Coordinates of C-alpha atoms and ligand atoms in Angstrom, one line a residue:
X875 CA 0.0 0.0 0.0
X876 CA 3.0 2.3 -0.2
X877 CA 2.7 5.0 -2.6
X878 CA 5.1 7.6 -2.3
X879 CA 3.0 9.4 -4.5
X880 CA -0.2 10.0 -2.1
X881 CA 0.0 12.0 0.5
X882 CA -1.6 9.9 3.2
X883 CA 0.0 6.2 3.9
X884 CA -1.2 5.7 7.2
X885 CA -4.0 4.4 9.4
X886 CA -4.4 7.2 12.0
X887 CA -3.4 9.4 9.3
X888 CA -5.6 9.2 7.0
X889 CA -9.1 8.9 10.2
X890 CA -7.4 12.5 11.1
X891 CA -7.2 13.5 7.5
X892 CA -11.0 12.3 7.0
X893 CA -11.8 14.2 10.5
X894 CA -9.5 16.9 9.4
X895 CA -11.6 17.2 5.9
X896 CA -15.1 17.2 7.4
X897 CA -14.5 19.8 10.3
X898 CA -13.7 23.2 8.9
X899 CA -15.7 25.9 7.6
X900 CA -18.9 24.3 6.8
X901 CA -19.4 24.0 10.8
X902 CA -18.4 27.3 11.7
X903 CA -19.2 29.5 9.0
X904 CA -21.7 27.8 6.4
X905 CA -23.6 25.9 9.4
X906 CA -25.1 28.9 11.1
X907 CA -26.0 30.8 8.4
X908 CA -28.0 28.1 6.6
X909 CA -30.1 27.5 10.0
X910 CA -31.1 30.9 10.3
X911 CA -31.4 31.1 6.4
X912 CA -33.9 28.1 6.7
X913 CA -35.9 28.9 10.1
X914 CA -33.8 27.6 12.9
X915 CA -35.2 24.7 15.3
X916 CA -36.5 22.9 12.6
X917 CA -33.8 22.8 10.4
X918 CA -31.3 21.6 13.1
X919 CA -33.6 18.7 13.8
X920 CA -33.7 17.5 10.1
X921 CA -29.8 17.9 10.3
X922 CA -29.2 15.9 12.6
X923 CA -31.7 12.7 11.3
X924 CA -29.9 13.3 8.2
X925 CA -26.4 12.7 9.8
X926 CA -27.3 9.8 11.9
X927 CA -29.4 7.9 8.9
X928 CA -27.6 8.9 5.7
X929 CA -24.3 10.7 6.2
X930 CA -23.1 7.7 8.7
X931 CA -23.8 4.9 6.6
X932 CA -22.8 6.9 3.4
X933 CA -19.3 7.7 4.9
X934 CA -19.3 4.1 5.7
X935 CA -19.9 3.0 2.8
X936 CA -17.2 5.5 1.1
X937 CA -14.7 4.1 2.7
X938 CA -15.3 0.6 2.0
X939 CA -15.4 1.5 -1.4
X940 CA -11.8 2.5 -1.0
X941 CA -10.7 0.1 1.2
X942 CA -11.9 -2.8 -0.8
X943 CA -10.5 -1.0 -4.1
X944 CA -7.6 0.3 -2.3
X945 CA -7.7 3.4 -4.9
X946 CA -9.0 6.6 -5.7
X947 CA -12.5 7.3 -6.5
X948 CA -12.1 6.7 -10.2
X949 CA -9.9 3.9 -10.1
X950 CA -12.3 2.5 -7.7
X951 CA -14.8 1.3 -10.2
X952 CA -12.4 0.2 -12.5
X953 CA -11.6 -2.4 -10.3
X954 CA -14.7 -3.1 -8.2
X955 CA -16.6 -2.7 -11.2
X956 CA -14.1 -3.5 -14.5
X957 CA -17.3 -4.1 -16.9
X958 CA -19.2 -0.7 -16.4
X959 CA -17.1 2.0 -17.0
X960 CA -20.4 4.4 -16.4
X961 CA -19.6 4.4 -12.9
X962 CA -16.8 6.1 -14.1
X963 CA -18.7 8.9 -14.4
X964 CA -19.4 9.4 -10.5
X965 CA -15.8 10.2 -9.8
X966 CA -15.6 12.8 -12.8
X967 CA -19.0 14.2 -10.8
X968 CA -16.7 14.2 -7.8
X969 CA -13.7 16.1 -9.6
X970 CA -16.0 18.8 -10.9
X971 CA -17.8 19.0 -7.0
X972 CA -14.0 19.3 -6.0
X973 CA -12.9 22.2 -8.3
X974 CA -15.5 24.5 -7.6
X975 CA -15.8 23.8 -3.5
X976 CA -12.2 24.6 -3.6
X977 CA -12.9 27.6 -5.5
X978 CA -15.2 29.0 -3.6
X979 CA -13.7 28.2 0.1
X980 CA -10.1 29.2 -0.9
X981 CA -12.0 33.1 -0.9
X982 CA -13.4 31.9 2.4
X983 CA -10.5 30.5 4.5
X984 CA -9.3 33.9 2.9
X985 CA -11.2 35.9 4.8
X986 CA -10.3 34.5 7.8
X987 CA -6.6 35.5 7.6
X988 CA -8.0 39.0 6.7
X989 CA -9.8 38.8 10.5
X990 CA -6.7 37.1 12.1
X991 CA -4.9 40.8 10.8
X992 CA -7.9 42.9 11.9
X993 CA -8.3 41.3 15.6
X994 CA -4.2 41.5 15.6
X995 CA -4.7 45.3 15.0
X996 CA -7.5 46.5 16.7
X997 CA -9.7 46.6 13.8
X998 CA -13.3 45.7 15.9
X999 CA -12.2 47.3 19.3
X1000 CA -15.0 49.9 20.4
X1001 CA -17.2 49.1 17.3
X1002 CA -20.9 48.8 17.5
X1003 CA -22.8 45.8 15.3
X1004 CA -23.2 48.2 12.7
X1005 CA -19.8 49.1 12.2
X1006 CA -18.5 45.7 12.4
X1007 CA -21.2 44.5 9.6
X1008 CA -19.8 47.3 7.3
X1009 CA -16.1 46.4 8.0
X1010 CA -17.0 42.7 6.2
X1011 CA -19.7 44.5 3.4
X1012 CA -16.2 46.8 2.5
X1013 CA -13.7 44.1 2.6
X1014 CA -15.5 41.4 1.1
X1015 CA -17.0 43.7 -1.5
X1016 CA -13.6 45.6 -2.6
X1017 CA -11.9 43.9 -5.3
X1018 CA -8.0 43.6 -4.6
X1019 CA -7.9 42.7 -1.0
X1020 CA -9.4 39.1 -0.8
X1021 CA -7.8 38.4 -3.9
X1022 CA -5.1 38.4 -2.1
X1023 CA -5.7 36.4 0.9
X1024 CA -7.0 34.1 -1.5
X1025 CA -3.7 33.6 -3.3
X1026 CA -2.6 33.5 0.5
X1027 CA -4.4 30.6 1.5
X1028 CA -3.7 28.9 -2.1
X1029 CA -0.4 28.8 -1.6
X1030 CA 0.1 27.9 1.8
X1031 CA -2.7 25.1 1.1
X1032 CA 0.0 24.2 -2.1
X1033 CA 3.4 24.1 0.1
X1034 CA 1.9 22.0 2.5
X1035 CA 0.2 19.5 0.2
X1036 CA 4.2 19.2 -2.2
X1037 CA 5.9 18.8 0.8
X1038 CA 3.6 16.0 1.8
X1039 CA 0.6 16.1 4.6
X1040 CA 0.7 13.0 6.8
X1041 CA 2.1 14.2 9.9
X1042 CA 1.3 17.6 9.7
X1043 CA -2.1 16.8 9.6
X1044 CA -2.3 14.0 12.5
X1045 CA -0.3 16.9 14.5
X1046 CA -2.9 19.6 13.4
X1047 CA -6.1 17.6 14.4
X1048 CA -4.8 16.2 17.5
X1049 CA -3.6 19.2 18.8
X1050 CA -5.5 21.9 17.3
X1051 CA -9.0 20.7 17.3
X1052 CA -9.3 20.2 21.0
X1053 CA -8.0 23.8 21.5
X1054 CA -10.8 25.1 19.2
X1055 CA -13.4 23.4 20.8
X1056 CA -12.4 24.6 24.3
X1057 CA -12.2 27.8 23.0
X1058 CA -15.7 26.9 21.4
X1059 CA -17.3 26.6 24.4
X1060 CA -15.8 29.9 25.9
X1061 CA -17.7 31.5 23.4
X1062 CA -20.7 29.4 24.0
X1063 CA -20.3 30.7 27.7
X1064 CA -20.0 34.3 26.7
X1065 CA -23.1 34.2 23.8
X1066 CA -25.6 32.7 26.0
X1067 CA -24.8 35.1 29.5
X1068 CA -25.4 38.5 27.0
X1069 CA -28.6 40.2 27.3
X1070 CA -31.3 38.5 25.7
X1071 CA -30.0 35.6 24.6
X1072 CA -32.9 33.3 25.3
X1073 CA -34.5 34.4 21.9
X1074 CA -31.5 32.8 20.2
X1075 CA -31.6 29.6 22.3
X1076 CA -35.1 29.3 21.4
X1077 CA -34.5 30.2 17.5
X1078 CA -32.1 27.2 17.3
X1079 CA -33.6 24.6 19.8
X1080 CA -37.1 25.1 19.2
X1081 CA -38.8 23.1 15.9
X1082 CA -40.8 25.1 14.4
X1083 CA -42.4 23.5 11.4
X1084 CA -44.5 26.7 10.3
X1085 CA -42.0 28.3 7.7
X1086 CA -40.2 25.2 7.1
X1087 CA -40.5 24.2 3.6
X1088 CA -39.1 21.2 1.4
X1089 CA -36.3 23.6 -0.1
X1090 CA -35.4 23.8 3.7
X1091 CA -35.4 20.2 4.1
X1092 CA -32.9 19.5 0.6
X1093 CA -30.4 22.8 2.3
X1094 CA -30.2 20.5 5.4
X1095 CA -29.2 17.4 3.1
X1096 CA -26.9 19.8 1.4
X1097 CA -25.3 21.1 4.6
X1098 CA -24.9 17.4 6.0
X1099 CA -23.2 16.1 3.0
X1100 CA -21.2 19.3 2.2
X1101 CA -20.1 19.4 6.0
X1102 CA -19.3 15.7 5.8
X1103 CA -17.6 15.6 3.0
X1104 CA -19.4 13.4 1.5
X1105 CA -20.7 12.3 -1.9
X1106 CA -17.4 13.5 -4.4
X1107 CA -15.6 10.6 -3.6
X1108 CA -12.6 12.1 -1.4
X1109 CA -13.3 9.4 1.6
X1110 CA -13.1 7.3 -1.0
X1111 CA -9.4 7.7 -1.1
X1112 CA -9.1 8.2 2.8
X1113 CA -11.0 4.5 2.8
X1114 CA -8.0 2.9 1.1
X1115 CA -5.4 3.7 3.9
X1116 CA -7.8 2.6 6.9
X1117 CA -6.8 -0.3 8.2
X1118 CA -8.9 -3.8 7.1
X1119 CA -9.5 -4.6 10.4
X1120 CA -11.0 -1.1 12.2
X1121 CA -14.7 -0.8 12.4
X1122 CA -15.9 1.7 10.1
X1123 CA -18.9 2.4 12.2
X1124 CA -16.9 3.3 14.9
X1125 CA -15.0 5.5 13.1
X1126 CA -17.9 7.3 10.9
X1127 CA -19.7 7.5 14.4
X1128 CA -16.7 9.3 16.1
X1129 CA -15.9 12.0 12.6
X1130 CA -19.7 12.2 12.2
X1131 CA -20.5 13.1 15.9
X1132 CA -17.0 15.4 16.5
X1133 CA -18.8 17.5 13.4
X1134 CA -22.0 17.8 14.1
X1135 CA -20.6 18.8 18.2
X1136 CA -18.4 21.6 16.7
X1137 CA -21.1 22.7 14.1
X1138 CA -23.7 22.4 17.3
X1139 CA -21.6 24.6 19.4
X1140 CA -21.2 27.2 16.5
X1141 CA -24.8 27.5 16.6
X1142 CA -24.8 28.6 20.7
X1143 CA -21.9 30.6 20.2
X1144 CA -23.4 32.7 17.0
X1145 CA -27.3 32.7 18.1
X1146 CA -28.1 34.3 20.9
X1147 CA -25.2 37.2 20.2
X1148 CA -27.3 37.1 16.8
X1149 CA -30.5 38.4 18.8
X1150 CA -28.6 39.9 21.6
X1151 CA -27.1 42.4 19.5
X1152 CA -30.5 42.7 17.2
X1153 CA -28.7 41.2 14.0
X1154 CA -30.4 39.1 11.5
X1155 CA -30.1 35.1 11.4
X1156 CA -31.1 35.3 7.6
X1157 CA -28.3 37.5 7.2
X1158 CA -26.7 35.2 5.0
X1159 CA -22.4 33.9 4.2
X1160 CA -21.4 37.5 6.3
X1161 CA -23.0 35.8 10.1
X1162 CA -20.4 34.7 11.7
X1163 CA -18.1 37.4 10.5
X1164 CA -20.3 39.9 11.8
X1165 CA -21.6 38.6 14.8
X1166 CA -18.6 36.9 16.5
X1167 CA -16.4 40.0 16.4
X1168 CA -19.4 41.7 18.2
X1169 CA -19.4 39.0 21.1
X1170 CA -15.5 39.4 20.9
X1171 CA -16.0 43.2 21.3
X1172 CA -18.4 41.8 24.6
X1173 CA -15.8 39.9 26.8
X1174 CA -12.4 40.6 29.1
X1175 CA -9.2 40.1 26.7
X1176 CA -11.7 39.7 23.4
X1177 CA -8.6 41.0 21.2
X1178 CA -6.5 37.4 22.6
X1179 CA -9.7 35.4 22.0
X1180 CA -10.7 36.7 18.5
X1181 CA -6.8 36.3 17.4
X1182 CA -7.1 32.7 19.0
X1183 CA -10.4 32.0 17.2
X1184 CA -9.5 32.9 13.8
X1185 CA -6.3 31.5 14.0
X1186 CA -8.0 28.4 14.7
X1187 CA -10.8 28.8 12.0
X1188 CA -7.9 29.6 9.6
X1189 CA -6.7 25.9 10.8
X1190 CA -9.7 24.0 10.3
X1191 CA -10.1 25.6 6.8
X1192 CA -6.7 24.5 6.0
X1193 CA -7.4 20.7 6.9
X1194 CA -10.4 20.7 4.7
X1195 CA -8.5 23.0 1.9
X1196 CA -5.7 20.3 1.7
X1197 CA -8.0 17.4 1.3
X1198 CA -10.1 19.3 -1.2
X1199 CA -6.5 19.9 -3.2
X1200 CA -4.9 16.6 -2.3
X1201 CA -8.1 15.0 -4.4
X1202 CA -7.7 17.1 -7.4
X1203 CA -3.4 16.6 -7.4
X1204 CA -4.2 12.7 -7.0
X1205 CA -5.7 12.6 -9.8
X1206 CA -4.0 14.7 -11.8
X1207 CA -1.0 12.6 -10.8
X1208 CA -2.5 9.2 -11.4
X1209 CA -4.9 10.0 -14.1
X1210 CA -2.8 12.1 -16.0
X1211 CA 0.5 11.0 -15.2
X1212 CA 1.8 14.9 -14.2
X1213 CA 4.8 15.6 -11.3
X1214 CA 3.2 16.4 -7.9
X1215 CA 4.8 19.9 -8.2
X1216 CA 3.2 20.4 -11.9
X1217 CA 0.1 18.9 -10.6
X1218 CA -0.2 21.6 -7.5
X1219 CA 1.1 24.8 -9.1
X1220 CA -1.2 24.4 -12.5
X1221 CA -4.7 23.3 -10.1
X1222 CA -4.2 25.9 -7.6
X1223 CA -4.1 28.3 -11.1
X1224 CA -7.1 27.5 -11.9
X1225 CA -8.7 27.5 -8.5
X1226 CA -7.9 30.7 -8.1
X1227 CA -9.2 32.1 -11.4
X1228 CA -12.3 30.7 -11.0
X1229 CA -12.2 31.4 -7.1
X1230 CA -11.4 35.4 -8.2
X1231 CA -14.7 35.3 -10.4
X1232 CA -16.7 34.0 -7.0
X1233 CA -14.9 36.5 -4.9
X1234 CA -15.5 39.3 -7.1
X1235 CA -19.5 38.3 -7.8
X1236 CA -19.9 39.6 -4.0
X1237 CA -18.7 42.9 -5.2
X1238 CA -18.0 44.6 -8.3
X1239 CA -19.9 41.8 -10.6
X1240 CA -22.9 41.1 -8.5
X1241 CA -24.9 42.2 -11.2
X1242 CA -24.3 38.9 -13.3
X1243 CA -26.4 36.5 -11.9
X1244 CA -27.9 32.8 -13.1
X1245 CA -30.7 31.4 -11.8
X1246 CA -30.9 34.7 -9.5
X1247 CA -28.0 33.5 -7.6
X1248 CA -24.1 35.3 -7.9
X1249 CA -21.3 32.9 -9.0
X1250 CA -20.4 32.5 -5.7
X1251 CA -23.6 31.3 -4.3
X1252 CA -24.2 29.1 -6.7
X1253 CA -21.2 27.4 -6.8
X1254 CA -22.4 26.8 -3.1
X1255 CA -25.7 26.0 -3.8
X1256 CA -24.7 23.7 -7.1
X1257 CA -21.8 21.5 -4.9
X1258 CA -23.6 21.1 -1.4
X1259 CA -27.2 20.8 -2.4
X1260 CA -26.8 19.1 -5.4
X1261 CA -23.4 17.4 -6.9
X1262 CA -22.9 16.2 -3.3
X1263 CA -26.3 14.5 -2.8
X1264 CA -26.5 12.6 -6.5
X1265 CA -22.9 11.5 -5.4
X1266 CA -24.1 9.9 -2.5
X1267 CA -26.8 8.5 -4.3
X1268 CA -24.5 6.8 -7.1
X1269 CA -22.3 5.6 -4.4
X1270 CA -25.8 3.9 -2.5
X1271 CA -26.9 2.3 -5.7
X1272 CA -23.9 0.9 -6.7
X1273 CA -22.8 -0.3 -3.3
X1274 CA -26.5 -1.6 -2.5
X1275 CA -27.1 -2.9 -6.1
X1276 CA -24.5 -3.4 -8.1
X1277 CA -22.2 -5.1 -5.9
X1278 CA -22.7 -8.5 -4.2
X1279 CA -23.8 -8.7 -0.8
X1280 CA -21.4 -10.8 0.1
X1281 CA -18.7 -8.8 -0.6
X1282 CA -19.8 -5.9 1.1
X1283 CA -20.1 -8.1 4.2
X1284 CA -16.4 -9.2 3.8
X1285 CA -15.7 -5.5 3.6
X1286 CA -17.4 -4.4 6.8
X1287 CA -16.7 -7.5 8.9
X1288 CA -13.2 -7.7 7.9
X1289 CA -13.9 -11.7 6.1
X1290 CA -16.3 -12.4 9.0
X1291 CA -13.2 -11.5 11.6
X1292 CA -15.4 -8.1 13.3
X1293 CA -18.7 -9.0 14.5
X1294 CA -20.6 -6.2 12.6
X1295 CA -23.7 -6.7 14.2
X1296 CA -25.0 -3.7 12.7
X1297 CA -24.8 -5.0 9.0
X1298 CA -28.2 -5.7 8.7
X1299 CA -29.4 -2.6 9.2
X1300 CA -26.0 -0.6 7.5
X1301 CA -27.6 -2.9 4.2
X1302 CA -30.8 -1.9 5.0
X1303 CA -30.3 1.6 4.5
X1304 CA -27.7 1.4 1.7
X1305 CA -30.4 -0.5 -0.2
X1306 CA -33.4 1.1 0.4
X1307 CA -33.7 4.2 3.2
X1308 CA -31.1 6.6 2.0
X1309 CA -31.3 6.1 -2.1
X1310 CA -35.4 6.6 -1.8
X1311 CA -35.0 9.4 0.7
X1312 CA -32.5 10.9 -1.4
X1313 CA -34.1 11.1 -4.8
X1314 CA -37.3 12.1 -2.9
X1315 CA -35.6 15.4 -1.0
X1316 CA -34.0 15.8 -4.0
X1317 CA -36.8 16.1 -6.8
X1318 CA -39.1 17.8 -3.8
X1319 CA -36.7 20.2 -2.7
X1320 CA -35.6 20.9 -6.7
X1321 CA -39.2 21.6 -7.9
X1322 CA -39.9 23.4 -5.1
X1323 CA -42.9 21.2 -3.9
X1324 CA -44.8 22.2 -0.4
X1325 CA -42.9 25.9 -0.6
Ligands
LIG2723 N1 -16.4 19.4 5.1 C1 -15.7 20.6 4.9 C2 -16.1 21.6 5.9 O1 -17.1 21.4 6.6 C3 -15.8 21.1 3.5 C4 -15.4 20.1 2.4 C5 -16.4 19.7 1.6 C6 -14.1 19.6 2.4 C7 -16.1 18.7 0.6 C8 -13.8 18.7 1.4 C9 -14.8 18.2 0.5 O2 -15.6 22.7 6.0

């Protein structure tokens, strides 16, 4: 299984890679804002019955893909499935999914470097919520500036993927993560003590089913799978370096819980500030930008703990920026035969071309717009809601269908060697639960049905 090419040869490597990929952004930033785009309460509950029933069995069944294959995601069906090249097809879906997440998050995790300067320097101290709203509308809308931290975060995402990830990735998450999540919970503490902070509380506890529509229902599907990382086929390369005999429930449990923990504590931390300081939940991408400076602003030594929190965010970004890059190289590598160097510096070219034309659709060329949405948010809306979900679907009905039972059992039970008690039901749900309840939130959620 040696492959000096790939980045990650190991076991705990590549489970802190996978963890690494899922917890970033979409928890802190993208999380938030699409529960309060999509009425709160409800939303959160759908989340989380999506997580539990379809993105714990789908990771699971990503990684058996791989590990049975032991290769990428489009070498996978070439040897799981050597008749049917269609399946091909799937991992070119994933590649696409790939480019234009990474386009579109690179502008993101550049922001974030853009706050680490402006904590460093003062930049919030002694503003009120209005003033810290306009700081974001005027950076994010001015056209040189997050060019620039995009490049930023391009490259550093590029050095670290040619000089190769494995150990600076188990050293990240093991370290790291457990200092953001204290630090989490700090902010947690400090949200829900402000001054009318029980609205919040209530706004993301609190179901309520009265403005919650189907188009909600497919953004929650959209935010598990995007959040998971699942459904383009990158766990599908993590799969092939986990070793035959750990329990793949056990370790989609632990990734899948960890993610939905940090993306549940986002939520407390951004919610009640959100009504506390009489900002909007709808408010859209700019949320957490806006509102956690303003909590910041509220608490002794906020300058040390917005520095510390965007440093961290910056972190988390970078885990899931190096999977999202270490996909595209892999390929490039072993599909087109280029030098790992080639391969980084010519994708990371292109990402950022096409991740200039998202970051300038917030400003100067919001006026060009498809399907009403700017370039930006529909390269969101396209990947997460979408790509991701028809992924996930492929990878059900090929696993549950096309494959023979019997070999999917070897795969989970390690030749009959783990007890996998659970199979039954994992097969269950392959088979029949999550492809029906996908094309169905799918096609409701598309036309719009019950809006
Ligand atoms: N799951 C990552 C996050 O939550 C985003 C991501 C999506 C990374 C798809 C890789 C692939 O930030």
């Amino acid at each position: 299984m040696e492959n000096n090419q790939r980045g990650f040869t190991s076991n705990i490597g590549a489970i802190a890679a996978a963890a690494g990929s899922a917890i970033g952004l979409g928890n802190i930033w993208r999380f938030p804002y699409t529960l309060g785009q999509n009425g709160g309460g409800a939303f959160l509950l759908i989340y989380i019955i999506f997580v539990i029933f379809l993105g714990v069995p789908l990771m699971m069944t990503e990684f058996a893909i791989g590990r049975r294959s032991q290769s990428n995601v489009v070498g996978a069906y070439r040897v799981l499935s050597p008749k049917h090249k269609g399946w091909m097809g799937i991992g070119i879906l994933g590649l696409i999914c790939g480019f234009m997440i990474y386009s579109f998050y690179s502008v993101v995790a550049g922001w974030t470097l853009n706050y680490i300067a402006l904590s460093a320097t003062g930049g919030f101290a002694g503003k009120d919520a209005a003033a810290v709203g306009e700081i974001f509308t005027q950076f994010t809308q001015s056209s040189y500036l997050p060019l620039i931290t995009q490049a930023a975060f391009l490259i550093l995402t590029g050095v670290i993927v040619v000089m190769g990830v494995q150990k600076g990735i188990e050293k990240f998450t093991k370290i790291l993560m457990p200092i953001l999540f204290l630090l989490m919970i700090l902010l947690c503490v400090r949200s829900v003590t402000l001054d009318g902070a029980s609205e919040g509380l209530k706004f993301l506890f609190k179901p309520d089913f009265n403005n919650f529509t189907a188009t909600g229902v497919l953004s929650a599907l959209g935010q598990a799978m995007f959040s998971l990382s699942i459904g383009m086929g990158l766990l599908v390369t993590y799969g092939s370096y986990i070793r035959k005999n750990d329990d793949l429930l056990k370790t989609s449990v632990c990734i899948a819980g960890t993610d939905t923990l940090i993306a549940l504590l986002a939520g407390i931390a951004i919610f009640p500030a959100v009504f506390a300081f009489g900002l909007s939940p709808e408010s859209g991408p700019s949320l957490v930008f806006i509102t956690l400076p303003n909590v910041f602003n509220n608490m002794p030594l906020g300058m040390v703990f917005a520095i510390l929190f965007f440093v961290l965010l910056a972190i988390a970004a970078l885990t899931s920026t190096i999977s999202l890059l270490e996909i595209l190289v892999l390929w490039a590598v072993e599909e087109l035969k280029m030098k790992r160097i080639t391969a980084t510096i010519l994708i990371s070219f292109v990402i950022f071309a096409i991740g200039a034309v998202c970051s300038l659709s917030l400003g100067s060329w919001s006026d060009f717009t498809i399907g009403g949405l700017c370039v930006f948010d529909l390269f969101d809306e396209l990947t997460a809601t979408y790509f991701m979900p028809i992924g996930a679907l492929a990878f059900t009905i090929f696993f549950g269908w096309f494959y023979r039972k019997e070999e999917v059992w070897n795969e989970l039970s390690n030749g009959g060697t783990l007890k996998a008690k659970y199979f039954k039901i994992y097969y269950f749900i392959i088979r029949y639960i999550a492809p029906l309840a996908l094309i169905i939130v799918l096609i409701t959620g598309a036309l719009g049905i019950g809006n």
